[in-house]
Short mmCIF file of C-alpha atoms and ligand atoms in Angstrom, two decimals:
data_model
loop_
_atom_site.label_atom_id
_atom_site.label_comp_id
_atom_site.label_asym_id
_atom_site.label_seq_id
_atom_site.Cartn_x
_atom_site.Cartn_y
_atom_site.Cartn_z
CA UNK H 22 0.00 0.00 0.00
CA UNK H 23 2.64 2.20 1.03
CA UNK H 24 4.44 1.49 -2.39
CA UNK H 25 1.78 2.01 -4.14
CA UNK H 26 0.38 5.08 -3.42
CA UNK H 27 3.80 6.83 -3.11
CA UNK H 28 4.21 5.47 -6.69
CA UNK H 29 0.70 7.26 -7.66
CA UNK H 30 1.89 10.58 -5.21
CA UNK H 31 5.01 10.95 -7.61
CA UNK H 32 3.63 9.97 -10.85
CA UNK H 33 0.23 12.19 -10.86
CA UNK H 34 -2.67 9.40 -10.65
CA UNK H 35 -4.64 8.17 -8.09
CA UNK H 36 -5.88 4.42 -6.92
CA UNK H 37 -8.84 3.34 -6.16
CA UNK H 38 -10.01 2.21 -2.92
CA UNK H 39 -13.13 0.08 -3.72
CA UNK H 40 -15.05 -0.74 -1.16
CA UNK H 41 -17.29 -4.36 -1.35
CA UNK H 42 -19.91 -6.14 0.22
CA UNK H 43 -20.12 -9.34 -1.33
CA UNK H 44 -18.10 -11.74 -3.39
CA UNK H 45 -19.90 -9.74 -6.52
CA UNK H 46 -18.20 -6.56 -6.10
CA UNK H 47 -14.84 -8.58 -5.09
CA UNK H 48 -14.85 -10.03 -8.44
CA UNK H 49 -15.99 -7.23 -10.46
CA UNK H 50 -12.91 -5.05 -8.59
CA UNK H 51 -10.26 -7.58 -9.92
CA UNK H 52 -11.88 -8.22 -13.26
CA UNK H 53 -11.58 -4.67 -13.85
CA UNK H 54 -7.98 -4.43 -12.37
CA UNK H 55 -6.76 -6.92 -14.77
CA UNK H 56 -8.35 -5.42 -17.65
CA UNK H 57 -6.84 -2.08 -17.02
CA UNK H 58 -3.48 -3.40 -15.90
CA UNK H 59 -4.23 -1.15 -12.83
CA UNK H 60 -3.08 -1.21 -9.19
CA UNK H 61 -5.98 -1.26 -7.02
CA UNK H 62 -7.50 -1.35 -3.43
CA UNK H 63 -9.66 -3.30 -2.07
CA UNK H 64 -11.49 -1.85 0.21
CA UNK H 65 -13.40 -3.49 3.70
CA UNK H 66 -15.25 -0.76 5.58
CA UNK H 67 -15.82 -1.04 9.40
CA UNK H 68 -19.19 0.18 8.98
CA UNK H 69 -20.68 -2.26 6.08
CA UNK H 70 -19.49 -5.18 8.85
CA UNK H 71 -23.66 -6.11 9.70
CA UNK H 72 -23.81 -6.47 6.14
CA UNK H 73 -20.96 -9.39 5.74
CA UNK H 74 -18.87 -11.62 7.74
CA UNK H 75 -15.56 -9.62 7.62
CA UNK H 76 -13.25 -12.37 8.27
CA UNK H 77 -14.79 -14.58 5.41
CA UNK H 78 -14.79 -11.91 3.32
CA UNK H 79 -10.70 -11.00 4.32
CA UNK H 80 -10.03 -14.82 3.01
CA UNK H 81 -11.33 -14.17 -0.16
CA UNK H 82 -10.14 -10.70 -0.72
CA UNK H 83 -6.75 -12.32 0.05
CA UNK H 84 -6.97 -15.08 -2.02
CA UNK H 85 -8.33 -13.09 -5.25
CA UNK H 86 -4.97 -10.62 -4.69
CA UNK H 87 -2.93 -13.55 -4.17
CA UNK H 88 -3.82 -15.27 -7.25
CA UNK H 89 -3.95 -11.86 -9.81
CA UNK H 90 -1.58 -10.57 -11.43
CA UNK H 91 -1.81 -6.85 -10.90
CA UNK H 92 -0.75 -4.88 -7.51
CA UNK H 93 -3.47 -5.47 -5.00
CA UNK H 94 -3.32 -3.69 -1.18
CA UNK H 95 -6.11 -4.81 1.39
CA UNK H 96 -7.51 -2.12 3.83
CA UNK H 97 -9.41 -1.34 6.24
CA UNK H 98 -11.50 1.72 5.66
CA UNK H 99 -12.98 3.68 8.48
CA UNK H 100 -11.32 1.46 11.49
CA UNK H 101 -13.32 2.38 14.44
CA UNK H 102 -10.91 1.58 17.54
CA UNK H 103 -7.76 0.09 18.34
CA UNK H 104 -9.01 -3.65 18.30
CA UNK H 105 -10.70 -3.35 14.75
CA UNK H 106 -7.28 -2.25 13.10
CA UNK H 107 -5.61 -5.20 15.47
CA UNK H 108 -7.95 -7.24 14.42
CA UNK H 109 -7.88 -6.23 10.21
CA UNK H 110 -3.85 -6.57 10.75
CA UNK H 111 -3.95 -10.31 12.39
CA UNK H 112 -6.64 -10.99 9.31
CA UNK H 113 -4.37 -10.07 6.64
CA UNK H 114 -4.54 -6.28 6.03
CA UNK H 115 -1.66 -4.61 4.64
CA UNK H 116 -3.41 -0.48 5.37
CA UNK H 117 -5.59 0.42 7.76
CA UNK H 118 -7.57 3.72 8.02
CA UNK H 119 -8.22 5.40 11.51
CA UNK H 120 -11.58 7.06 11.72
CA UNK H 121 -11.85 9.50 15.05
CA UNK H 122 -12.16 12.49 12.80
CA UNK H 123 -15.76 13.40 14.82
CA UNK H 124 -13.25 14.01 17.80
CA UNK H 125 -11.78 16.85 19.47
CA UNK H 126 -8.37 17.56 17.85
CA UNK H 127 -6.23 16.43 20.61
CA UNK H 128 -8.02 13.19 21.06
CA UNK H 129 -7.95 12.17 17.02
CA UNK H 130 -3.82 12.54 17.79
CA UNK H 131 -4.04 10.20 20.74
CA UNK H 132 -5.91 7.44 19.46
CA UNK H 133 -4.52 7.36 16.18
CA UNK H 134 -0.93 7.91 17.23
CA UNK H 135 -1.51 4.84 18.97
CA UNK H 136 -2.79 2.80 16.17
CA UNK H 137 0.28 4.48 14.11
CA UNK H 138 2.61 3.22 16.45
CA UNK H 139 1.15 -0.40 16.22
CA UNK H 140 0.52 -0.42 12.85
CA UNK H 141 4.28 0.24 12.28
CA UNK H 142 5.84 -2.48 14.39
CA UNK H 143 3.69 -4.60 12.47
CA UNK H 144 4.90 -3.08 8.83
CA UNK H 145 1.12 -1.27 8.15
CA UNK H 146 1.40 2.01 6.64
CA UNK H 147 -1.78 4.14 8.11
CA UNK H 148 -4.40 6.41 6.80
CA UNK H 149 -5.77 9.68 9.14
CA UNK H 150 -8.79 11.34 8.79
CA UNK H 151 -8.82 15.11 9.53
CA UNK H 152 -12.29 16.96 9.38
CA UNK H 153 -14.83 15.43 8.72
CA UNK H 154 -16.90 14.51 5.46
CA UNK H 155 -20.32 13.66 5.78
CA UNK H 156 -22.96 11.30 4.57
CA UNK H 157 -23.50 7.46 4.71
CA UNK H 158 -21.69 5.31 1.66
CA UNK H 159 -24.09 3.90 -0.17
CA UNK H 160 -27.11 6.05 1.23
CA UNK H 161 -29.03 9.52 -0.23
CA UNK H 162 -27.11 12.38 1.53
CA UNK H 163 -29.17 14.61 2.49
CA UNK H 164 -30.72 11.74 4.69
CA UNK H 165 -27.56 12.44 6.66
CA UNK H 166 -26.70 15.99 6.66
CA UNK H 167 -24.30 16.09 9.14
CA UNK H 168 -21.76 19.27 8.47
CA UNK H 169 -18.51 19.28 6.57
CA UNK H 170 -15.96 20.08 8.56
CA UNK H 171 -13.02 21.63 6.55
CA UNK H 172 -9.69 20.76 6.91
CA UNK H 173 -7.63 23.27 8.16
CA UNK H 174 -3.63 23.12 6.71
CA UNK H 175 -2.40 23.93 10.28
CA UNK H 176 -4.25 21.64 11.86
CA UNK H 177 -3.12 19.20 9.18
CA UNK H 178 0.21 19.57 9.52
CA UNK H 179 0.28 19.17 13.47
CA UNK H 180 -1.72 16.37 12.73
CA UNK H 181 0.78 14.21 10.51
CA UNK H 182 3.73 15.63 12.40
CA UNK H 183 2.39 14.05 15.87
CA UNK H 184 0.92 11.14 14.70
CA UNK H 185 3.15 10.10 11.77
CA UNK H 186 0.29 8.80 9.55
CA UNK H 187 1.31 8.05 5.83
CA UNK H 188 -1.43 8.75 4.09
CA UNK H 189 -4.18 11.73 5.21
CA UNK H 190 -8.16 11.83 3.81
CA UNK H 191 -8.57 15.57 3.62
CA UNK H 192 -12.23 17.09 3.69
CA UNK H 193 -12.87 19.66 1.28
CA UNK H 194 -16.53 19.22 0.30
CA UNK H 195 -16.98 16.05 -0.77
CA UNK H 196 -19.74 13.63 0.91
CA UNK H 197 -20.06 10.21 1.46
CA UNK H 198 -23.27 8.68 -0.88
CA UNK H 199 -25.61 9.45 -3.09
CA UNK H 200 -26.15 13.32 -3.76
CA UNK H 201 -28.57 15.70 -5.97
CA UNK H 202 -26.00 18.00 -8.14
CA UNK H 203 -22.31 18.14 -7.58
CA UNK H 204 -20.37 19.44 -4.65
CA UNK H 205 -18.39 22.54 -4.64
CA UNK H 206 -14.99 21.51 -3.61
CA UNK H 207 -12.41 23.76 -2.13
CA UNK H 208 -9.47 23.32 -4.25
CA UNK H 209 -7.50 25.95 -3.07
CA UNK H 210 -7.37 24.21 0.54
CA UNK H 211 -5.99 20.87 -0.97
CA UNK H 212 -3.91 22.62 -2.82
CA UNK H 213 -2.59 24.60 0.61
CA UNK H 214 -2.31 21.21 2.08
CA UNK H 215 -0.44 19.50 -0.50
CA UNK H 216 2.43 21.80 -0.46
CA UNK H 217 2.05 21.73 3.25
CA UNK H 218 2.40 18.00 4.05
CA UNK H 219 3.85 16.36 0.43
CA UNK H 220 2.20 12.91 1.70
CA UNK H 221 -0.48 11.02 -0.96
CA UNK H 222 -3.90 12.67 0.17
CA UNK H 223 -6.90 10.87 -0.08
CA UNK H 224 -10.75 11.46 -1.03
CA UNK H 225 -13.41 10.11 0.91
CA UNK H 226 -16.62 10.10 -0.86
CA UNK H 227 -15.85 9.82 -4.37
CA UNK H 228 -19.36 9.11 -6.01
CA UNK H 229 -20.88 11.86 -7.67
CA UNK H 230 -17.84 14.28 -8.98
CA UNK H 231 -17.37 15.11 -12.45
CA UNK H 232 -14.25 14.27 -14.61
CA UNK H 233 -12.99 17.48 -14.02
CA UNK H 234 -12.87 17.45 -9.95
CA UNK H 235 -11.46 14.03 -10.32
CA UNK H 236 -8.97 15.96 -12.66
CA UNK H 237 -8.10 18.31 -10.54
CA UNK H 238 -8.08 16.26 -7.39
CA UNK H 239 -5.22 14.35 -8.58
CA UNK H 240 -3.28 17.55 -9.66
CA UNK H 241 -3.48 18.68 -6.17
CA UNK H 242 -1.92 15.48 -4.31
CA UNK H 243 -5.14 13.17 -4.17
CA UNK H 244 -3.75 9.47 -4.81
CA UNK H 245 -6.23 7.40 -3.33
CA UNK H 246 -10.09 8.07 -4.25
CA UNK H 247 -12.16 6.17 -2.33
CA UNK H 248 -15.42 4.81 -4.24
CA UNK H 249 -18.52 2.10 -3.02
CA UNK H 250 -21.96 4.11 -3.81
CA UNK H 251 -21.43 4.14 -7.80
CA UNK H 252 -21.17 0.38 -7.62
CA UNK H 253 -23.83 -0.23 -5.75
CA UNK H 254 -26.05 1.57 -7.42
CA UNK H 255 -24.59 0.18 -10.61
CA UNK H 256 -25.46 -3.56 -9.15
CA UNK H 257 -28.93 -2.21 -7.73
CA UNK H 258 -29.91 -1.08 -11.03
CA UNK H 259 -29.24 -4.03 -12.64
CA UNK H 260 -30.90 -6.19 -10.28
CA UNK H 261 -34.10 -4.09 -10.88
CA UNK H 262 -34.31 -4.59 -14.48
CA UNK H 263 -33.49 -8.06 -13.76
CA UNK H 264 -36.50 -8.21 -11.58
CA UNK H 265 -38.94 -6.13 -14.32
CA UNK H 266 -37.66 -8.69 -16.75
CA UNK H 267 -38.78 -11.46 -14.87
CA UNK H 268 -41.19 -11.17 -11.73
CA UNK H 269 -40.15 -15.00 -10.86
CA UNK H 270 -36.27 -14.18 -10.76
CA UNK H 271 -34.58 -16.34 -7.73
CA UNK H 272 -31.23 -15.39 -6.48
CA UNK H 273 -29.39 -15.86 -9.35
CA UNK H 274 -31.37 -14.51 -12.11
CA UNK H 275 -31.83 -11.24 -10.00
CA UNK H 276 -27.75 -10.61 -9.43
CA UNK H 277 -27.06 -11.94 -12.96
CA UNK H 278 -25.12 -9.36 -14.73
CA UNK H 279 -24.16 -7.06 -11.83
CA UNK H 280 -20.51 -7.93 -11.75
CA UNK H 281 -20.12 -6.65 -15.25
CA UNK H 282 -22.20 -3.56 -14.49
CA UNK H 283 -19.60 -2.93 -11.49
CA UNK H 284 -16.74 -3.59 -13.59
CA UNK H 285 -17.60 -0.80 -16.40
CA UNK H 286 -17.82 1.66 -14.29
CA UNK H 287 -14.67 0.56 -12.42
CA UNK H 288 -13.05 0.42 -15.59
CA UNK H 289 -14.04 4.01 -16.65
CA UNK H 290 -12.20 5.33 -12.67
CA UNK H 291 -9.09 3.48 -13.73
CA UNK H 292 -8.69 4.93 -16.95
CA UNK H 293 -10.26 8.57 -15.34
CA UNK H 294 -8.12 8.71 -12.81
CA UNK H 295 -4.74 7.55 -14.18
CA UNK H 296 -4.37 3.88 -13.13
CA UNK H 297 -4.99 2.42 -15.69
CA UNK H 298 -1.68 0.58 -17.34
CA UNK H 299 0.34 1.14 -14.31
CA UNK H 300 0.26 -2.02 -13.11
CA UNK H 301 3.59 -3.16 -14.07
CA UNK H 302 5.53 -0.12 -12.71
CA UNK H 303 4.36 -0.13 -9.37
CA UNK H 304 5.05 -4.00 -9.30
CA UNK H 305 8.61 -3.06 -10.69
CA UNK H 306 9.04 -0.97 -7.69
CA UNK H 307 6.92 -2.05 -4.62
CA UNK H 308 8.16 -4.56 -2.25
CA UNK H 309 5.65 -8.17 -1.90
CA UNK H 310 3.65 -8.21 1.29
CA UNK H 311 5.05 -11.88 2.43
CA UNK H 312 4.71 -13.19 5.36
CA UNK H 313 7.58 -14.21 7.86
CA UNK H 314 7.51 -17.53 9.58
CA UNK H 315 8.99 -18.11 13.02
CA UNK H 316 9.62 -21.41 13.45
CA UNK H 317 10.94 -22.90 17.04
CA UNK H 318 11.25 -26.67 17.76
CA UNK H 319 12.03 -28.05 21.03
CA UNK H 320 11.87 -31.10 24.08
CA UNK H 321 10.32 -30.38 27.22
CA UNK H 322 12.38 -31.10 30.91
CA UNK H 323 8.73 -32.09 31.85
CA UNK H 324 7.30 -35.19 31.92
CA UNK H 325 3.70 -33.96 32.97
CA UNK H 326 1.75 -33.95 29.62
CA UNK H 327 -0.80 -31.65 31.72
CA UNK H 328 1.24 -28.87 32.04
CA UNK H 329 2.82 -29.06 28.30
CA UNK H 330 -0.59 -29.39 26.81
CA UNK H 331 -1.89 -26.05 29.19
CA UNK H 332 1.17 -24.70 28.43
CA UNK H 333 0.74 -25.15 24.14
CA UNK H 334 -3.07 -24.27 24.80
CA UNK H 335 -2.29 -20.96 26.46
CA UNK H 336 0.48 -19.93 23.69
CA UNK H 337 -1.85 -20.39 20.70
CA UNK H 338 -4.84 -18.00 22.71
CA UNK H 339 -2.72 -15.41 23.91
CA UNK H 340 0.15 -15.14 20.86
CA UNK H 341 -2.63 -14.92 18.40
CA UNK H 342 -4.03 -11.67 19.29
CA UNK H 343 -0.36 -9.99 19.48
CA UNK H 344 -0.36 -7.15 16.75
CA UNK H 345 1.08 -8.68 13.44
CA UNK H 346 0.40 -12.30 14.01
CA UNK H 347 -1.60 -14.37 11.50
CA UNK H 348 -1.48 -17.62 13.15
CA UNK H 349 -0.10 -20.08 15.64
CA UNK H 350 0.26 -23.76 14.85
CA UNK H 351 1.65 -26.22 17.48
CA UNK H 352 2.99 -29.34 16.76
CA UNK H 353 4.46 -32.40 18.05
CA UNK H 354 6.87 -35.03 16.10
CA UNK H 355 5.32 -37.91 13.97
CA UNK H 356 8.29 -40.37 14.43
CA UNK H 357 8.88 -41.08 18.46
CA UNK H 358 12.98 -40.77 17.97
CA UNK H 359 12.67 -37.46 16.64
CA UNK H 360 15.83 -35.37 17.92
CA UNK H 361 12.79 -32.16 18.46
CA UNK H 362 9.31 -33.28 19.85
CA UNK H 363 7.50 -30.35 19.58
CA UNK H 364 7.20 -27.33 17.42
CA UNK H 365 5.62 -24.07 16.94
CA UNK H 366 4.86 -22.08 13.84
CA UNK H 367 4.17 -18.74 13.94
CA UNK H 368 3.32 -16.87 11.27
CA UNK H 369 4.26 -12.75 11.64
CA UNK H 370 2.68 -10.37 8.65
CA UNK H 371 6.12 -8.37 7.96
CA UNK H 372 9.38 -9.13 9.02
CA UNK H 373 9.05 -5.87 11.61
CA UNK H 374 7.18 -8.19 13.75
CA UNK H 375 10.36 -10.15 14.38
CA UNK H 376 11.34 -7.50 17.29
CA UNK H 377 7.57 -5.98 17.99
CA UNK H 378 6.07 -9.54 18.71
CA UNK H 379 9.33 -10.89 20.75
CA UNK H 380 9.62 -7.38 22.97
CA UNK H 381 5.48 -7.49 23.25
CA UNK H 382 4.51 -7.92 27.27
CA UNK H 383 2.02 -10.67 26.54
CA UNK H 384 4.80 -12.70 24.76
CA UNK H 385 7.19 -11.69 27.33
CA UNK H 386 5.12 -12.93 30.11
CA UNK H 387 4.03 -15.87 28.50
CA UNK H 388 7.83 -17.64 27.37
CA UNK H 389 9.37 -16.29 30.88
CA UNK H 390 6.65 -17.96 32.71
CA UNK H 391 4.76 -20.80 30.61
CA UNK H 392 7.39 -21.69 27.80
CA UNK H 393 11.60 -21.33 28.37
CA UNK H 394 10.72 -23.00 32.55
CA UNK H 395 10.04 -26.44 30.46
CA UNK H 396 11.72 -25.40 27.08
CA UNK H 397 15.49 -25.66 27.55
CA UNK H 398 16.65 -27.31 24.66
CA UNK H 399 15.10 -25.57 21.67
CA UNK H 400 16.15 -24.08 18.48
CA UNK H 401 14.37 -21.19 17.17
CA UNK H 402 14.54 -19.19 13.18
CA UNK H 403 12.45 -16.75 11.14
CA UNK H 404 12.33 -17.73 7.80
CA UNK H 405 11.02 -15.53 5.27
CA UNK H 406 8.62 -17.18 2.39
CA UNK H 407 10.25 -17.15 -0.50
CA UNK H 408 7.59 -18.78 -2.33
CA UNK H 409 4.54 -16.36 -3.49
P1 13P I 502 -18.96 6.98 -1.84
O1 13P I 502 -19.85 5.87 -1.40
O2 13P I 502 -19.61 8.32 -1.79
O3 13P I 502 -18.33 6.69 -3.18
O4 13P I 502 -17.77 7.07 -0.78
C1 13P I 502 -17.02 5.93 -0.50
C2 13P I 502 -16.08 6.16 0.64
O5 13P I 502 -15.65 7.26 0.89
C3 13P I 502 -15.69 5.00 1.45
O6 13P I 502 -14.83 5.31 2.49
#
């Protein structure tokens, strides 16, 4: 992600950061990708999460990026709390976004200086939100008519100084949703802000602006345009005339076609905005997200199965939910004269987890107390994967 959208910052285009909510728009996001040769996002926001099981849906986002053949990043978009952008991490994220822009200036710092700091150690580049942009994605906006708040260019640059964020979603005047007529966007501010901070900016709220704002967006630092309501409507309109067509539609004679609806109007943002075709230089210069394995295999002093079974039951609970790892396999030896009896496998996100995981107080506690006591003679190596 980071990569990527300093690739778009320096080159003048902007990615898209699709949002989905089912398997249909997942499919219609990489269809497109591939037919544009364009780097994409794909997008899982906090606040769809009622409308899809997000750690389903993180398997298959993964395994659609895994297996194309165009730069994919997976993100979180409007992370809540802490947890959530622990949680989208440990699932396989590789960006997370930091919502508290509805708070008082000095608490937005706190919290998401916090999640910067995590997000970090675990290799995540972050997004901030400053301001606030309103409206509901997918939703008519002026059923939610909350007020803009502007983003001031001091305010911004306090913000990205304090918190060290990598990426900040500006508000200017766009809204979230479906609206009547176009917004008037403040282009002078982004501009102010752009000079000011010289990070990839990002625009919340994309539905709904004309070629020319899009334009103009990206001349003014905007490399990451964040887009669901379009889509949606695209599928939704589809599904209606497949309905008129035929009153006794089931499931799939109602969705049939709405993947292709998506994908032409994804199609027509990646060529819009600049994407389009860049596929191959950003994979020229961005670095693989690829997993780090670390890999210990010991004998116990113990002789009490108890306590080593506890003590392997305890490790895979509490190790899992440390920042940056994926998962935690235990194992014990097939073959009885095995010179190692048991193992562990530990799979870390980025290779920064190496020193965040092992300095971590949960993991300190639990190998001082639980593990090295019955662990003496083990061997222990991160391996990177060298396989994709
Ligand atoms: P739209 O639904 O208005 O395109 O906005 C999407 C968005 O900003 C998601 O974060």
């Amino acid at each position: 992600m980071q990569d990527m959208l300093e690739h778009a910052y320096r080159n003048g285009y902007a990615v898209g950061g699709f949002d989905l909510v089912s398997l249909d728009f997942l499919e219609a996001i990489m269809a497109a990708g591939e037919a544009q040769r364009s780097p994409l996002i794909i997008s899982l926001a906090e606040s769809h999460f009622d409308y899809y099981d997000f750690e389903l849906a993180m398997a298959a986002a993964e395994q659609a990026a895994k297996r194309g053949s165009i730069p994919v990043a997976i993100h979180l978009d409007h992370g809540a709390s802490y947890d959530s952008a622990v949680k989208a991490i440990n699932l396989g994220c590789n960006g997370v976004m930091v919502d508290v822009s509805q708070a008082a200036f000095d608490e937005n710092v706190a919290r998401t200086k916090t999640i910067v700091d995590m997000s970090h150690a675990c290799g995540v580049p972050v997004e901030g939100e400053l301001g606030y942009v309103a409206g509901v994605e997918g939703e008519d906006a002026e059923k939610h008519p909350g007020d803009v708040i502007y983003t001031s260019v001091d305010e911004a640059k306090a913000y990205v100084a304090q918190t060290g964020v990598d990426f900040l979603a500006v508000s200017i005047g766009t809204v979230h949703g479906r609206m009547q007529g176009r917004p008037v966007l403040d282009f002078e501010r982004l501009q102010q802000i752009n000079r000011a901070l010289q990070i990839p900016l990002v625009i919340h709220g994309g539905t709904g602006l004309s070629d020319e704002q899009f334009t103009r967006l990206i001349e003014n630092g905007v490399a990451k345009i964040n887009y669901y309501t379009a889509l949606a409507d695209a599928a939704g309109n589809k599904m209606r005339d497949n309905v008129a067509a035929d009153k006794r539609s089931g499931y799939t004679g109602i969705v049939s076609g709405i993947q292709q609806a998506m994908r032409v109007e994804i199609e027509r943002c990646m060529r819009l905005w600049g994407s389009a075709g860049k596929a191959d230089a950003v994979l020229a210069t961005a670095t693989a997200w690829q997993p780090v394995h670390h890999v210990i295999i010991y004998n116990t002093d113990s002789d009490d199965a108890a306590q080593v079974s506890h003590m392997m039951q305890e490790g895979e609970k509490v190790l899992s939910q440390i920042p940056g790892v994926r998962r935690v396999i235990t194992g014990k030896a097939v073959q009885a004269d095995a010179r190692y009896r048991y193992s562990w496998l530990i799979e870390f996100v980025h290779e920064n987890v190496i020193d965040s995981y092992r300095d971590h107080p949960d993991h300190v506690a639990f190998a001082n107390h639980l593990f090295r006591p019955v662990a003496g003679d083990r061997i222990s190596i991160d391996f990177s994967q060298t396989s994709r």
